[in-house]
PDB file of C-alpha atoms and ligand atoms in Angstrom:
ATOM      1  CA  UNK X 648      15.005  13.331  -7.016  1.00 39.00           C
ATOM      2  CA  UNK X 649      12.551  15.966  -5.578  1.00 42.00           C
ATOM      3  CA  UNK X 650      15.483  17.700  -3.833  1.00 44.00           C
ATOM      4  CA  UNK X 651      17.973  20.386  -4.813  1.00 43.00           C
ATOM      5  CA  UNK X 652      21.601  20.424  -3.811  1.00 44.00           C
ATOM      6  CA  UNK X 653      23.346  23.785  -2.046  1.00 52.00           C
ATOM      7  CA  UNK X 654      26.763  23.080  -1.435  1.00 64.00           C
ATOM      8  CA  UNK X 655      26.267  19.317  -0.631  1.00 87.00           C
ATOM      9  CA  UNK X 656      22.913  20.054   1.843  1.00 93.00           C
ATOM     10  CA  UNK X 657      20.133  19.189   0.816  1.00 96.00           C
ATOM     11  CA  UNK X 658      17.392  21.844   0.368  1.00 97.00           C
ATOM     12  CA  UNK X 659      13.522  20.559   0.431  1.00 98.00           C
ATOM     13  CA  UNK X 660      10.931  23.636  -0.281  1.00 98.00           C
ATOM     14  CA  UNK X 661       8.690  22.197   2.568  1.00 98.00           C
ATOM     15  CA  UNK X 662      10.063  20.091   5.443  1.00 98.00           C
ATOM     16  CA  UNK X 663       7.923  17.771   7.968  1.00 98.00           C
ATOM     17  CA  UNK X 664       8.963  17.046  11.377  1.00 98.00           C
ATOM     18  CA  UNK X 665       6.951  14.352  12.529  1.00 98.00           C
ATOM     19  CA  UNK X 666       5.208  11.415  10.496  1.00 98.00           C
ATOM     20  CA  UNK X 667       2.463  10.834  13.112  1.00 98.00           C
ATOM     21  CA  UNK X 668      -1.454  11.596  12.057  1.00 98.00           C
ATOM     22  CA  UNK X 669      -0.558  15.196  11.626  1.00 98.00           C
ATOM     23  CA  UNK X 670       2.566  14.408   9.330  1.00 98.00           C
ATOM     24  CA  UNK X 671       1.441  12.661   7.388  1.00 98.00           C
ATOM     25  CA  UNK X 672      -2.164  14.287   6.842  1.00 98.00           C
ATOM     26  CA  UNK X 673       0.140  18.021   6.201  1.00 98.00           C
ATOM     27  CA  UNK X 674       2.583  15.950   3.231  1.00 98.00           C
ATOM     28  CA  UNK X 675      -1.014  14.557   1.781  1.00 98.00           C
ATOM     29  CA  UNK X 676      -2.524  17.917   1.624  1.00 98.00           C
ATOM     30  CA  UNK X 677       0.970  19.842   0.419  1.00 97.00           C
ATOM     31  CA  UNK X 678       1.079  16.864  -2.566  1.00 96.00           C
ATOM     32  CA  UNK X 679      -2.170  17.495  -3.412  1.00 95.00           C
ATOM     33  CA  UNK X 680      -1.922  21.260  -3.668  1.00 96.00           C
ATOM     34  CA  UNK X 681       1.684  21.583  -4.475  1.00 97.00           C
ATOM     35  CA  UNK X 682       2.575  18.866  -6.517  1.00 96.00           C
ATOM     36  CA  UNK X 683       5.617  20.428  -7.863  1.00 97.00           C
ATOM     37  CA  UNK X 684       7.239  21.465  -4.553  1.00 97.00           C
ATOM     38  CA  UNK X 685       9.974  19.281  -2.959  1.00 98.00           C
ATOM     39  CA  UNK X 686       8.978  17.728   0.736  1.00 98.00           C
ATOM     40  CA  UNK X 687      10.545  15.470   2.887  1.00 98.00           C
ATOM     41  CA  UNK X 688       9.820  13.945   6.141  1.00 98.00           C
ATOM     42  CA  UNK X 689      12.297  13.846   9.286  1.00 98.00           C
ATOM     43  CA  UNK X 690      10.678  10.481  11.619  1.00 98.00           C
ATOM     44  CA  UNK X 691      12.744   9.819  14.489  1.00 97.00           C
ATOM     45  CA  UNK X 692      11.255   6.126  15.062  1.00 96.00           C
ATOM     46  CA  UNK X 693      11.630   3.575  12.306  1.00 97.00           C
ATOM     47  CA  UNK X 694       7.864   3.476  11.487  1.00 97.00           C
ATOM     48  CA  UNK X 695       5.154   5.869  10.764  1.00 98.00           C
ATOM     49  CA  UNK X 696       1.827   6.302  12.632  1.00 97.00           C
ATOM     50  CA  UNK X 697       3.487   8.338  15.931  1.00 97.00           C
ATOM     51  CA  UNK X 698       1.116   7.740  19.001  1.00 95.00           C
ATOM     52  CA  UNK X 699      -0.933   5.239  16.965  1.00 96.00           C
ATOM     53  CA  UNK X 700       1.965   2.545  16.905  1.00 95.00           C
ATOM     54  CA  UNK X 701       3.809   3.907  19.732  1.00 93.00           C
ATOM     55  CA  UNK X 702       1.345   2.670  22.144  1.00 91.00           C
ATOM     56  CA  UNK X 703       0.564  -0.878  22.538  1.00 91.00           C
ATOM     57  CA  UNK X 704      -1.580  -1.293  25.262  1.00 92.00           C
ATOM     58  CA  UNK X 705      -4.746  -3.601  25.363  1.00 94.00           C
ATOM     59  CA  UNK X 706      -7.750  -2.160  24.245  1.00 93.00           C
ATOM     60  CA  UNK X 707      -6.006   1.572  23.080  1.00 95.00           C
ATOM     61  CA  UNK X 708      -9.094   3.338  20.821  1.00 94.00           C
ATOM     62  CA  UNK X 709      -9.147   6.925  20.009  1.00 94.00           C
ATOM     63  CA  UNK X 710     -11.901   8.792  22.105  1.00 94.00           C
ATOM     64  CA  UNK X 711     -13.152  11.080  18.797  1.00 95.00           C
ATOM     65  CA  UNK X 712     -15.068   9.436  16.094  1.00 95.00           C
ATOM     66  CA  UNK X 713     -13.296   8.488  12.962  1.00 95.00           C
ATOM     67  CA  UNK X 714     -15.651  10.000  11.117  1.00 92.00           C
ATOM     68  CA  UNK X 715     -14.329  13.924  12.801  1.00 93.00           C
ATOM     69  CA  UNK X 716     -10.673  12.614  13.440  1.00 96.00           C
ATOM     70  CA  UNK X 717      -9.627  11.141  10.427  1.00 96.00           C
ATOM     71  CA  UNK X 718      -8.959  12.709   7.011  1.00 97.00           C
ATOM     72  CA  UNK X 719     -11.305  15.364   5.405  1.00 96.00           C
ATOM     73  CA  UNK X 720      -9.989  13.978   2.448  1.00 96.00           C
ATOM     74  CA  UNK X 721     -10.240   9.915   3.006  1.00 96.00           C
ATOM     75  CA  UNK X 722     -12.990   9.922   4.840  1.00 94.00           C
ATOM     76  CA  UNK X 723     -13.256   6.959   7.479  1.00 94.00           C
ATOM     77  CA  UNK X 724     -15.611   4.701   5.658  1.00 91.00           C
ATOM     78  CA  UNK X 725     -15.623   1.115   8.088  1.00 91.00           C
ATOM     79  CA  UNK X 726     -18.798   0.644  10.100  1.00 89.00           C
ATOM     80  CA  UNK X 727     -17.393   1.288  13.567  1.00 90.00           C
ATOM     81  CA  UNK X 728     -16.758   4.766  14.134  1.00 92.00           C
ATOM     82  CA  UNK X 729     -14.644   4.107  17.495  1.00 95.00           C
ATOM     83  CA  UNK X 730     -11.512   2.888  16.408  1.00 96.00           C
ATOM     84  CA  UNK X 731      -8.620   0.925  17.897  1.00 96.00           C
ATOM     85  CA  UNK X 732      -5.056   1.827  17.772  1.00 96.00           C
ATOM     86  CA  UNK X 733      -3.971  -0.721  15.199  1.00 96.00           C
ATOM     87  CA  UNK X 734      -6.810   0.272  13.002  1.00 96.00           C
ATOM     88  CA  UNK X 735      -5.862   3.834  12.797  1.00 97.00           C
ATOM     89  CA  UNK X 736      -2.272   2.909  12.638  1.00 97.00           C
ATOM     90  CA  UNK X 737      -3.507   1.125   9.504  1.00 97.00           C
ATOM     91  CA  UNK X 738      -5.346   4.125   8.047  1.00 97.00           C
ATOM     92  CA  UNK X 739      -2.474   6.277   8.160  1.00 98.00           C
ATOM     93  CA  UNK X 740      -0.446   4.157   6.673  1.00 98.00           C
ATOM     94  CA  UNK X 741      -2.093   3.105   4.060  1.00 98.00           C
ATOM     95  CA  UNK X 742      -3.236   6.967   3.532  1.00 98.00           C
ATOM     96  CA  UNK X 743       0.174   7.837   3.330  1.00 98.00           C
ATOM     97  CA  UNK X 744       1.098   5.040   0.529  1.00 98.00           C
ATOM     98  CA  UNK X 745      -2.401   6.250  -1.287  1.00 97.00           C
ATOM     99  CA  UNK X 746      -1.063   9.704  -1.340  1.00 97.00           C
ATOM    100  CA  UNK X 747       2.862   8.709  -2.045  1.00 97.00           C
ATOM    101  CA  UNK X 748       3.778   9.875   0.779  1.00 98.00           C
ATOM    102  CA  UNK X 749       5.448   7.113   2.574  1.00 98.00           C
ATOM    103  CA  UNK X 750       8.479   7.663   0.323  1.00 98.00           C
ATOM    104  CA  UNK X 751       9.022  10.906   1.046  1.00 98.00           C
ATOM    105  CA  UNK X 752       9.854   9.776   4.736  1.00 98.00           C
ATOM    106  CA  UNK X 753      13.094   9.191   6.334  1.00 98.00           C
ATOM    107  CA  UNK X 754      12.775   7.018   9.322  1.00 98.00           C
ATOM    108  CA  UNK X 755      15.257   7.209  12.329  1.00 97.00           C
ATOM    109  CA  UNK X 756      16.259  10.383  11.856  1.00 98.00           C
ATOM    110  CA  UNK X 757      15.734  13.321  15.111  1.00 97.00           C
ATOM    111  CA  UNK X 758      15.809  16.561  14.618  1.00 97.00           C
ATOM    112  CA  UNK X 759      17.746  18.321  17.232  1.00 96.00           C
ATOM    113  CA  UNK X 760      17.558  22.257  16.009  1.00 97.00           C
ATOM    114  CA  UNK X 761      15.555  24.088  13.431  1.00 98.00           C
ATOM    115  CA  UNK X 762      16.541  27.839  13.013  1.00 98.00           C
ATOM    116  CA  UNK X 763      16.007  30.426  10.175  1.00 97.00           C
ATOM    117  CA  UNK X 764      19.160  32.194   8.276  1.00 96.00           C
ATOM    118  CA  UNK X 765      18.555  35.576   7.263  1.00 96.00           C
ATOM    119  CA  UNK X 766      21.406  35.000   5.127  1.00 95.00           C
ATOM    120  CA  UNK X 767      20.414  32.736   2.695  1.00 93.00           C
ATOM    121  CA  UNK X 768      16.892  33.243   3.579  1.00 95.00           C
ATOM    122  CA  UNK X 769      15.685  29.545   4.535  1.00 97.00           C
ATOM    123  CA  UNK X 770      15.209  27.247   7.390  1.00 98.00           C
ATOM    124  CA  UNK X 771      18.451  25.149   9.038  1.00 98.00           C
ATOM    125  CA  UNK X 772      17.997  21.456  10.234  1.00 98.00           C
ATOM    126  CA  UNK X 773      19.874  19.929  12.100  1.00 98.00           C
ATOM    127  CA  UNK X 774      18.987  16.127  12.702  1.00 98.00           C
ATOM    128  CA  UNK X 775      20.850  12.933  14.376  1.00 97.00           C
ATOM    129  CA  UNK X 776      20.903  10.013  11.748  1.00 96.00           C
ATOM    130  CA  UNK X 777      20.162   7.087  14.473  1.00 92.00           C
ATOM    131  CA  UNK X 778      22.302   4.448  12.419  1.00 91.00           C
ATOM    132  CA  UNK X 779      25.347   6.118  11.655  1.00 93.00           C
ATOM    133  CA  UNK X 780      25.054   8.294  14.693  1.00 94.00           C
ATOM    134  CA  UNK X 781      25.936  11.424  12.205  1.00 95.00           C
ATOM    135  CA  UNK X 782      24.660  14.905  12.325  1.00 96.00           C
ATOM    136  CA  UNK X 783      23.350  15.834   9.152  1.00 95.00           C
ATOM    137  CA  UNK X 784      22.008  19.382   8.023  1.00 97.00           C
ATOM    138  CA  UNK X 785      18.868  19.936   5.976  1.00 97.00           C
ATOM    139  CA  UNK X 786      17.909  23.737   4.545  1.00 97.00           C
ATOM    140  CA  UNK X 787      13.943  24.351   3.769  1.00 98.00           C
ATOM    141  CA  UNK X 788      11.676  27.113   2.923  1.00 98.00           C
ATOM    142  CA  UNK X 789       8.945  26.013   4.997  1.00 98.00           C
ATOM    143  CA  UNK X 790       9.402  24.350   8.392  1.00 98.00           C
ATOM    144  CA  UNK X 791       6.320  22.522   9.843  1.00 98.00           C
ATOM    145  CA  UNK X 792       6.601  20.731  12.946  1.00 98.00           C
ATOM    146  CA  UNK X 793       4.284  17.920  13.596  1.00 98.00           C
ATOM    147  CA  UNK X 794       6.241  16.307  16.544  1.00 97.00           C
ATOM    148  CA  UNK X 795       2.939  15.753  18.969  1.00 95.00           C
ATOM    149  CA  UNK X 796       3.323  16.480  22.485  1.00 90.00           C
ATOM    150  CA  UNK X 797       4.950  13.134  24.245  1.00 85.00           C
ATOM    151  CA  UNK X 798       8.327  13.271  25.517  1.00 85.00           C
ATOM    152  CA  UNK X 799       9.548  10.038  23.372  1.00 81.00           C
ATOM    153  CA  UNK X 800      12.114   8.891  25.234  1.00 85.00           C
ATOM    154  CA  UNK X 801      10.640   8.319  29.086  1.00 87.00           C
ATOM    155  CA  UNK X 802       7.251   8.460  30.412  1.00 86.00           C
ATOM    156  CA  UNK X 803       6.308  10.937  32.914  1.00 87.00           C
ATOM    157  CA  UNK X 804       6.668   9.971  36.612  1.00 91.00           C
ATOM    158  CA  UNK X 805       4.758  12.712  38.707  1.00 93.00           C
ATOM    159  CA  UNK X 806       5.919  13.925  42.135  1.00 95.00           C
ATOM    160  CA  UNK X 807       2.997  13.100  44.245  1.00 93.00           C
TER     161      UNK X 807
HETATM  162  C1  FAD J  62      -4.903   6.342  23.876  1.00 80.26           C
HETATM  163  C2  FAD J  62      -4.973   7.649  23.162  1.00 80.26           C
HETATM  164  C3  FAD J  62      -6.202   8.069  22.654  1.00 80.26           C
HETATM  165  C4  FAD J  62      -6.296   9.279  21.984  1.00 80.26           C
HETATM  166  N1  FAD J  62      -7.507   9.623  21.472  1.00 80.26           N
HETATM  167  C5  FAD J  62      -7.636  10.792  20.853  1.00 80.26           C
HETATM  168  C6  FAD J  62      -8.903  11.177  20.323  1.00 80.26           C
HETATM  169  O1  FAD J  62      -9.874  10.458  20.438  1.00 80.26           O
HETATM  170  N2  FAD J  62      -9.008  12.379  19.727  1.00 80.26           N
HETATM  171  C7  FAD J  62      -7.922  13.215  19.610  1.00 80.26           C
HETATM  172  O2  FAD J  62      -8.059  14.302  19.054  1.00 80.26           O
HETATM  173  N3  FAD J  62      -6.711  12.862  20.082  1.00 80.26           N
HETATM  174  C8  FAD J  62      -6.536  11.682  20.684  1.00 80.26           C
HETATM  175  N4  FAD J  62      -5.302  11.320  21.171  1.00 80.26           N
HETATM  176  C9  FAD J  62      -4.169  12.218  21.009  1.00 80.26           C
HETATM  177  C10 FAD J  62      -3.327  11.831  19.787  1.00 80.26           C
HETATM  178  O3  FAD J  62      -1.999  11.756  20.178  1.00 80.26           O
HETATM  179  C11 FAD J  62      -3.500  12.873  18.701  1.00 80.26           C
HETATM  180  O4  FAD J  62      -4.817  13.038  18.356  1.00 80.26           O
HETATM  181  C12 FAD J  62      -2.764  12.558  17.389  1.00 80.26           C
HETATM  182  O5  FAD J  62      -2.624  11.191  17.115  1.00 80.26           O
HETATM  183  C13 FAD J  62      -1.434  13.214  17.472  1.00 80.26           C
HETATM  184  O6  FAD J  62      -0.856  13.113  16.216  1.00 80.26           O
HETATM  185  P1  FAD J  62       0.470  13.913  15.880  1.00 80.26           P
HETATM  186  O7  FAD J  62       0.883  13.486  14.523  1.00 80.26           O
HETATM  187  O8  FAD J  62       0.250  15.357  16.144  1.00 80.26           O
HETATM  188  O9  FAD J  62       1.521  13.450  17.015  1.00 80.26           O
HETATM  189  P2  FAD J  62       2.156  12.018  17.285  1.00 80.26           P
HETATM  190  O10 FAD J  62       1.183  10.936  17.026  1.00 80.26           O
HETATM  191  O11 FAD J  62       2.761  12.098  18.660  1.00 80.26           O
HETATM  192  O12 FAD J  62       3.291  11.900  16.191  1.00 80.26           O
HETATM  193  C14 FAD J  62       4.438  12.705  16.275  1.00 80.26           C
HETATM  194  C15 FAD J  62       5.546  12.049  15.477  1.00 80.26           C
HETATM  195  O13 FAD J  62       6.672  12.921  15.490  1.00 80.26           O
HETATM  196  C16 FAD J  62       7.840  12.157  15.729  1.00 80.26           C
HETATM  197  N5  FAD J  62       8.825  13.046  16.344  1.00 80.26           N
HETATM  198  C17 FAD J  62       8.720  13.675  17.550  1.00 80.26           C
HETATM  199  N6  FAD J  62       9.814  14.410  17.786  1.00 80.26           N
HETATM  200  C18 FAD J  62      10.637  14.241  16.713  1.00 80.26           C
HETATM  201  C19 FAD J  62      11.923  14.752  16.375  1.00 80.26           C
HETATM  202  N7  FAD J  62      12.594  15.569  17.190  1.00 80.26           N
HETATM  203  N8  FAD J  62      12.473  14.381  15.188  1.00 80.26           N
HETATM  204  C20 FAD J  62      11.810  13.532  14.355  1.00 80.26           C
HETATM  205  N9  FAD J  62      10.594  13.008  14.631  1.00 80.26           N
HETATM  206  C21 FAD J  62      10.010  13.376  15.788  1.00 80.26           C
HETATM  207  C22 FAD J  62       7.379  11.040  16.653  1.00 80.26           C
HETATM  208  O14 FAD J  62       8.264   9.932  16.634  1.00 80.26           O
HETATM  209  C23 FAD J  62       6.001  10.722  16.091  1.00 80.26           C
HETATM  210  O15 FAD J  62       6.035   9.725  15.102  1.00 80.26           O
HETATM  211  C24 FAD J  62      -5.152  10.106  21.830  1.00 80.26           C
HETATM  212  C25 FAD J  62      -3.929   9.677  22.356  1.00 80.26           C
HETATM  213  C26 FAD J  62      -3.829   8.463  22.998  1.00 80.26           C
HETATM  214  C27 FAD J  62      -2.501   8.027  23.524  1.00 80.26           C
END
């Protein structure tokens, strides 16, 4: 068990909103450099990928070569450089399994509030457990957010 216990919270040294490209590439590159620290990450939705399995639309491809916007450290190596959503869906996945990663996520869980104590000198997390519907508190020395830009739960309907 990577975590420590204060008081019944548990206390990660680095903690991971988000377990979208971003996520998951920051967890790969803290494992690799840190191997001894504790990490955890917080995913809202029940799978891992973010905007790469959260849209579905036909023919959804990244703009960017793979080649600049996948991993400096598993680089893209399939013949065509333009990929599809499912395909890079797939490559983070299976980047985060490579890397162990994918078990240091917890799925359905939203944070709702980060803030620092100067008291006991560490991050506060609050985050909504979507089964039980419980509030649950995380501490962390490091906070990194990785939560993309899309507001998750409605898309945006301009006033024109
Ligand atoms: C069709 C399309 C094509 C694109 N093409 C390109 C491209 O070619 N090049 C490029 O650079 N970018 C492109 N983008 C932008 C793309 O979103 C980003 O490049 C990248 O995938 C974002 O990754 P991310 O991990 O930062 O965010 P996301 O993929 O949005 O992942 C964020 C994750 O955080 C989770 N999360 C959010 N809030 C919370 C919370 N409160 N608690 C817990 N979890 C939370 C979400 O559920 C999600 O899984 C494209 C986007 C789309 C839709």
């Amino acid at each position: 068990m990577a975590s420590v216990q204060h008081d019944d919270i548990p206390h990660f040294d680095v903690l991971i909103i988000g377990a979208g490209l971003s996520g998951i590439g920051t967890a790969c590159h803290i494992k690799n450099t840190f191997p001894k620290k504790s990490i955890t990450l917080l995913e809202r939705r029940e799978t891992l990928g973010g905007t790469w399995d959260l849209f579905k639309y036909p023919g959804i491809r990244s703009d960017s070569d793979m080649l600049t916007f996948g991993y400096n450290f598993r680089p893209w190596n399939k013949l065509h450089t333009l990929a599809d959503g499912p395909a890079i869906k797939q490559y983070i996945s299976d980047t985060a399994d490579e890397f162990g990663v994918t078990e240091k996520i917890q799925f359905g869980v939203k944070t709702i509030s980060a803030n620092w104590d100067n008291e006991i000198r560490c991050w506060t997390v609050i985050a909504l457990h979507d089964k039980s519907g419980e509030k649950r508190k995380y501490t962390c020395g490091y906070y990194i957010s990785c939560t993309g830009y899309y507001n998750q739960d409605a898309g945006y309907l301009p006033v024109i």
